[in-house]
Amino acid sequence: KAGVTQTPRYLIKTRGQQVTLSCSPISGHRSVSWYQQTPGQGLQFLFEYFSETQRNKGNFPGRFSGRQFSNSRSEMNVSTLELGDSALYLCASSLDQGNAEAFFGQGTRLTVV
Amino acid sequence: QQQVKQSPQSLIVQKGGISIINCAYENTAFDYFPWYQQFPGKGPALLIAIRPDVSEKKEGRFTISFNKSAKQFSLHIMDSQPGDSATYFCAASKSSGGYQKVTFGTGTKLQVIP
């Protein structure tokens, strides 16, 4: 069974640009959550999608958005990038919403210059 | 009410020693407490988890101890090995239904020295 796949693995963007990250969950998993990981803040919850609907949202500005498709694949978008958005963005999939038995992808390392 | 406090932030243990990482939570509605292990360049991986109806769960060299009244739980790594060097995250969640998100601790960087 394939694991959680995140693309791209690495990304360098300029301040003010926007970026889209992709996540393909484990087959059969319907919930996808996104996290931002930075050395100072640890794992910060961004949002969770289940059945194409955002079910939960963390304390991030509206520049961070996402969506989920009918095949459970998810994308995360960050607009008007700031230097502070540089982080490892992790996607986790689980069978159901709010399920802590989550399986993480390797993440997308975003660097904003 | 959503916080999970984890300590210590970093830990250095001699090979063969016991590594202990502690977490405390506030929300009594949490009913599932997993631990994740993360190696550099990788995403976190589920290591072991416990529900509050038991006080201890052991899997190989890894043991979770759970104290419901104190709202604390801890990870013990027995006979620690250099390969255990990683960052460990505790987490808490309400596992069935509802919309409660998983809350992670801030992480503990473990270094096991030969």
Short mmCIF file of C-alpha atoms in Angstrom, two decimals:
data_model
loop_
_atom_site.label_atom_id
_atom_site.label_comp_id
_atom_site.label_asym_id
_atom_site.label_seq_id
_atom_site.Cartn_x
_atom_site.Cartn_y
_atom_site.Cartn_z
CA LYS A 1 0.00 0.00 0.00
CA ALA A 2 1.51 3.33 -1.03
CA GLY A 3 2.05 5.90 1.69
CA VAL A 4 1.15 9.55 1.73
CA THR A 5 2.72 11.36 -1.20
CA GLN A 6 3.51 15.05 -1.12
CA THR A 7 4.74 17.06 -4.06
CA PRO A 8 6.94 18.85 -4.60
CA ARG A 9 9.52 17.91 -1.97
CA TYR A 10 11.32 21.23 -2.14
CA LEU A 11 10.24 24.65 -3.28
CA ILE A 12 11.83 28.08 -3.35
CA LYS A 13 9.56 31.06 -3.83
CA THR A 14 9.90 34.82 -3.64
CA ARG A 15 8.04 37.04 -1.20
CA GLY A 16 4.65 38.02 -2.55
CA GLN A 17 4.26 34.96 -4.76
CA GLN A 18 1.77 32.22 -4.20
CA VAL A 19 2.34 28.49 -3.94
CA THR A 20 0.29 25.32 -4.23
CA LEU A 21 1.29 22.10 -2.49
CA SER A 22 -0.22 18.72 -3.23
CA CYS A 23 -0.99 15.70 -1.09
CA SER A 24 -2.19 12.25 -2.12
CA PRO A 25 -3.44 10.29 0.91
CA ILE A 26 -3.23 6.57 1.48
CA SER A 27 -5.78 4.73 -0.61
CA GLY A 28 -9.06 4.49 1.29
CA HIS A 29 -8.25 7.33 3.67
CA ARG A 30 -10.80 10.11 3.52
CA SER A 31 -9.35 12.66 5.89
CA VAL A 32 -6.40 14.88 5.07
CA SER A 33 -4.82 17.28 7.52
CA TRP A 34 -2.13 19.85 6.92
CA TYR A 35 0.51 21.01 9.37
CA GLN A 36 3.24 23.62 9.34
CA GLN A 37 6.45 22.61 11.07
CA THR A 38 9.08 25.14 12.07
CA PRO A 39 11.98 24.80 14.53
CA GLY A 40 10.49 27.36 16.89
CA GLN A 41 6.79 26.46 16.76
CA GLY A 42 6.77 22.71 16.33
CA LEU A 43 3.80 21.17 14.54
CA GLN A 44 1.05 23.69 13.96
CA PHE A 45 -2.31 22.51 12.67
CA LEU A 46 -3.50 24.28 9.54
CA PHE A 47 -6.72 22.55 8.54
CA GLU A 48 -8.43 19.23 8.03
CA TYR A 49 -10.50 18.13 5.06
CA PHE A 50 -12.98 15.30 5.00
CA SER A 51 -15.31 14.46 2.13
CA GLU A 52 -14.22 17.57 0.25
CA THR A 53 -15.20 19.84 3.14
CA GLN A 54 -12.99 21.74 5.54
CA ARG A 55 -13.88 20.33 8.96
CA ASN A 56 -11.34 22.03 11.16
CA LYS A 57 -9.12 25.06 10.91
CA GLY A 58 -6.12 26.22 12.90
CA ASN A 59 -5.09 29.75 13.74
CA PHE A 60 -3.57 30.79 10.46
CA PRO A 61 -4.37 33.85 8.33
CA GLY A 62 -6.68 33.64 5.34
CA ARG A 63 -3.65 33.52 3.02
CA PHE A 64 -3.56 29.82 3.84
CA SER A 65 -6.28 27.85 2.12
CA GLY A 66 -6.89 24.38 0.89
CA ARG A 67 -9.25 22.07 -0.82
CA GLN A 68 -9.96 18.39 -1.21
CA PHE A 69 -11.04 16.61 -4.33
CA SER A 70 -13.49 13.75 -4.74
CA ASN A 71 -10.61 11.24 -4.80
CA SER A 72 -9.46 12.60 -1.39
CA ARG A 73 -6.36 14.24 -2.83
CA SER A 74 -5.77 17.63 -1.30
CA GLU A 75 -4.03 20.83 -2.19
CA MET A 76 -2.88 23.64 0.02
CA ASN A 77 -2.38 27.17 -1.24
CA VAL A 78 -0.50 30.04 0.32
CA SER A 79 -0.89 33.46 -1.27
CA THR A 80 1.22 36.57 -0.84
CA LEU A 81 4.10 34.61 0.63
CA GLU A 82 6.03 36.05 3.54
CA LEU A 83 9.51 35.14 4.78
CA GLY A 84 7.92 33.65 7.88
CA ASP A 85 6.06 31.11 5.77
CA SER A 86 9.32 29.22 5.24
CA ALA A 87 8.68 25.85 6.82
CA LEU A 88 8.14 22.16 6.30
CA TYR A 89 4.52 21.59 5.31
CA LEU A 90 3.27 18.17 6.28
CA CYS A 91 0.20 16.37 5.11
CA ALA A 92 -1.34 13.55 7.14
CA SER A 93 -4.05 11.16 6.10
CA SER A 94 -6.37 9.09 8.23
CA LEU A 95 -9.41 6.93 7.71
CA ASP A 96 -11.83 9.33 9.32
CA GLN A 97 -11.94 12.91 10.49
CA GLY A 98 -10.32 13.86 13.77
CA ASN A 99 -8.49 10.55 13.85
CA ALA A 100 -5.17 10.77 15.61
CA GLU A 101 -3.92 7.57 13.96
CA ALA A 102 -2.58 9.65 11.14
CA PHE A 103 0.04 8.81 8.58
CA PHE A 104 2.32 11.60 7.47
CA GLY A 105 3.99 12.29 4.18
CA GLN A 106 7.61 13.40 3.95
CA GLY A 107 6.55 17.00 3.61
CA THR A 108 7.27 19.88 1.30
CA ARG A 109 10.13 22.13 2.33
CA LEU A 110 9.13 25.66 1.35
CA THR A 111 11.72 28.40 1.40
CA VAL A 112 10.60 31.99 0.85
CA VAL A 113 13.34 34.41 -0.16
CA GLN B 1 -8.06 23.66 26.89
CA GLN B 2 -6.44 22.42 23.70
CA GLN B 3 -2.83 22.52 24.83
CA VAL B 4 -0.51 19.59 25.22
CA LYS B 5 2.65 20.48 27.11
CA GLN B 6 5.72 18.37 26.42
CA SER B 7 9.04 18.19 28.24
CA PRO B 8 11.96 18.18 28.05
CA GLN B 9 12.69 20.07 24.86
CA SER B 10 15.87 18.06 24.35
CA LEU B 11 17.35 14.98 25.94
CA ILE B 12 20.74 13.29 25.81
CA VAL B 13 20.89 9.70 26.97
CA GLN B 14 23.71 7.19 27.09
CA LYS B 15 23.32 4.04 24.99
CA GLY B 16 21.52 1.44 27.06
CA GLY B 17 19.89 4.01 29.29
CA ILE B 18 16.21 4.90 29.73
CA SER B 19 14.77 7.90 27.88
CA ILE B 20 11.72 9.50 29.46
CA ILE B 21 9.55 12.14 27.80
CA ASN B 22 6.57 13.66 29.57
CA CYS B 23 3.35 15.25 28.36
CA ALA B 24 0.46 16.94 30.15
CA TYR B 25 -2.92 17.87 28.75
CA GLU B 26 -5.85 19.99 29.85
CA ASN B 27 -8.88 18.83 27.90
CA THR B 28 -10.50 15.89 29.69
CA ALA B 29 -12.39 15.06 26.49
CA PHE B 30 -9.21 13.73 24.89
CA ASP B 31 -9.41 9.97 24.61
CA TYR B 32 -6.54 8.95 22.37
CA PHE B 33 -2.88 9.68 23.01
CA PRO B 34 -0.37 8.75 20.31
CA TRP B 35 3.35 9.27 20.16
CA TYR B 36 5.12 10.07 16.93
CA GLN B 37 8.76 9.65 16.00
CA GLN B 38 10.37 11.88 13.42
CA PHE B 39 13.76 11.43 11.82
CA PRO B 40 15.45 14.32 9.99
CA GLY B 41 14.03 14.82 6.52
CA LYS B 42 11.05 12.56 7.20
CA GLY B 43 7.50 13.09 8.30
CA PRO B 44 6.43 11.96 11.79
CA ALA B 45 5.56 8.27 12.07
CA LEU B 46 3.14 6.78 14.58
CA LEU B 47 5.15 4.94 17.22
CA ILE B 48 2.74 3.83 19.92
CA ALA B 49 -0.61 5.02 21.27
CA ILE B 50 -2.78 4.58 24.35
CA ARG B 51 -6.37 5.12 25.39
CA PRO B 52 -7.20 6.33 28.92
CA ASP B 53 -8.84 3.06 29.98
CA VAL B 54 -5.39 1.55 30.54
CA SER B 55 -2.51 2.87 32.61
CA GLU B 56 0.32 1.38 30.60
CA LYS B 57 1.03 0.04 27.14
CA LYS B 58 4.23 -1.63 26.08
CA GLU B 59 5.53 -2.37 22.60
CA GLY B 60 9.04 -3.72 22.54
CA ARG B 61 11.34 -1.19 24.16
CA PHE B 62 8.69 1.55 24.09
CA THR B 63 6.22 2.02 26.94
CA ILE B 64 3.52 4.62 27.48
CA SER B 65 2.49 5.33 31.05
CA PHE B 66 -0.82 7.12 31.52
CA ASN B 67 -2.11 8.92 34.61
CA LYS B 68 -5.69 9.98 33.99
CA SER B 69 -6.20 11.80 37.29
CA ALA B 70 -3.05 13.87 36.79
CA LYS B 71 -3.79 14.31 33.07
CA GLN B 72 -0.27 13.24 32.23
CA PHE B 73 1.30 10.60 30.05
CA SER B 74 4.87 9.71 29.28
CA LEU B 75 6.99 7.73 26.87
CA HIS B 76 9.73 5.49 28.19
CA ILE B 77 12.37 4.10 25.84
CA MET B 78 14.23 1.26 27.50
CA ASP B 79 17.75 0.25 26.46
CA SER B 80 17.99 3.37 24.30
CA GLN B 81 19.98 2.97 21.09
CA PRO B 82 21.69 5.49 18.79
CA GLY B 83 19.07 4.60 16.17
CA ASP B 84 16.41 6.00 18.51
CA SER B 85 17.90 9.47 18.06
CA ALA B 86 14.99 11.45 16.65
CA THR B 87 12.38 14.01 17.61
CA TYR B 88 9.41 12.64 19.51
CA PHE B 89 5.98 14.25 19.60
CA CYS B 90 3.13 13.40 21.90
CA ALA B 91 -0.39 14.16 20.77
CA ALA B 92 -3.95 14.05 22.02
CA SER B 93 -7.25 13.72 20.26
CA LYS B 94 -10.86 12.83 20.63
CA SER B 95 -10.83 9.85 18.35
CA SER B 96 -14.44 9.09 17.56
CA GLY B 97 -16.63 11.44 15.62
CA GLY B 98 -16.71 15.13 16.28
CA TYR B 99 -14.46 17.68 14.67
CA GLN B 100 -11.71 17.99 17.24
CA LYS B 101 -8.31 18.27 15.72
CA VAL B 102 -5.23 16.44 16.89
CA THR B 103 -3.13 18.58 19.20
CA PHE B 104 0.60 17.97 19.23
CA GLY B 105 3.17 18.66 21.89
CA THR B 106 6.14 20.82 20.97
CA GLY B 107 8.51 17.89 20.49
CA THR B 108 11.55 16.44 22.25
CA LYS B 109 14.80 16.02 20.42
CA LEU B 110 16.43 12.84 21.71
CA GLN B 111 20.09 12.10 21.19
CA VAL B 112 21.43 8.72 22.25
CA ILE B 113 25.19 8.74 22.51
CA PRO B 114 27.31 5.57 22.25
#
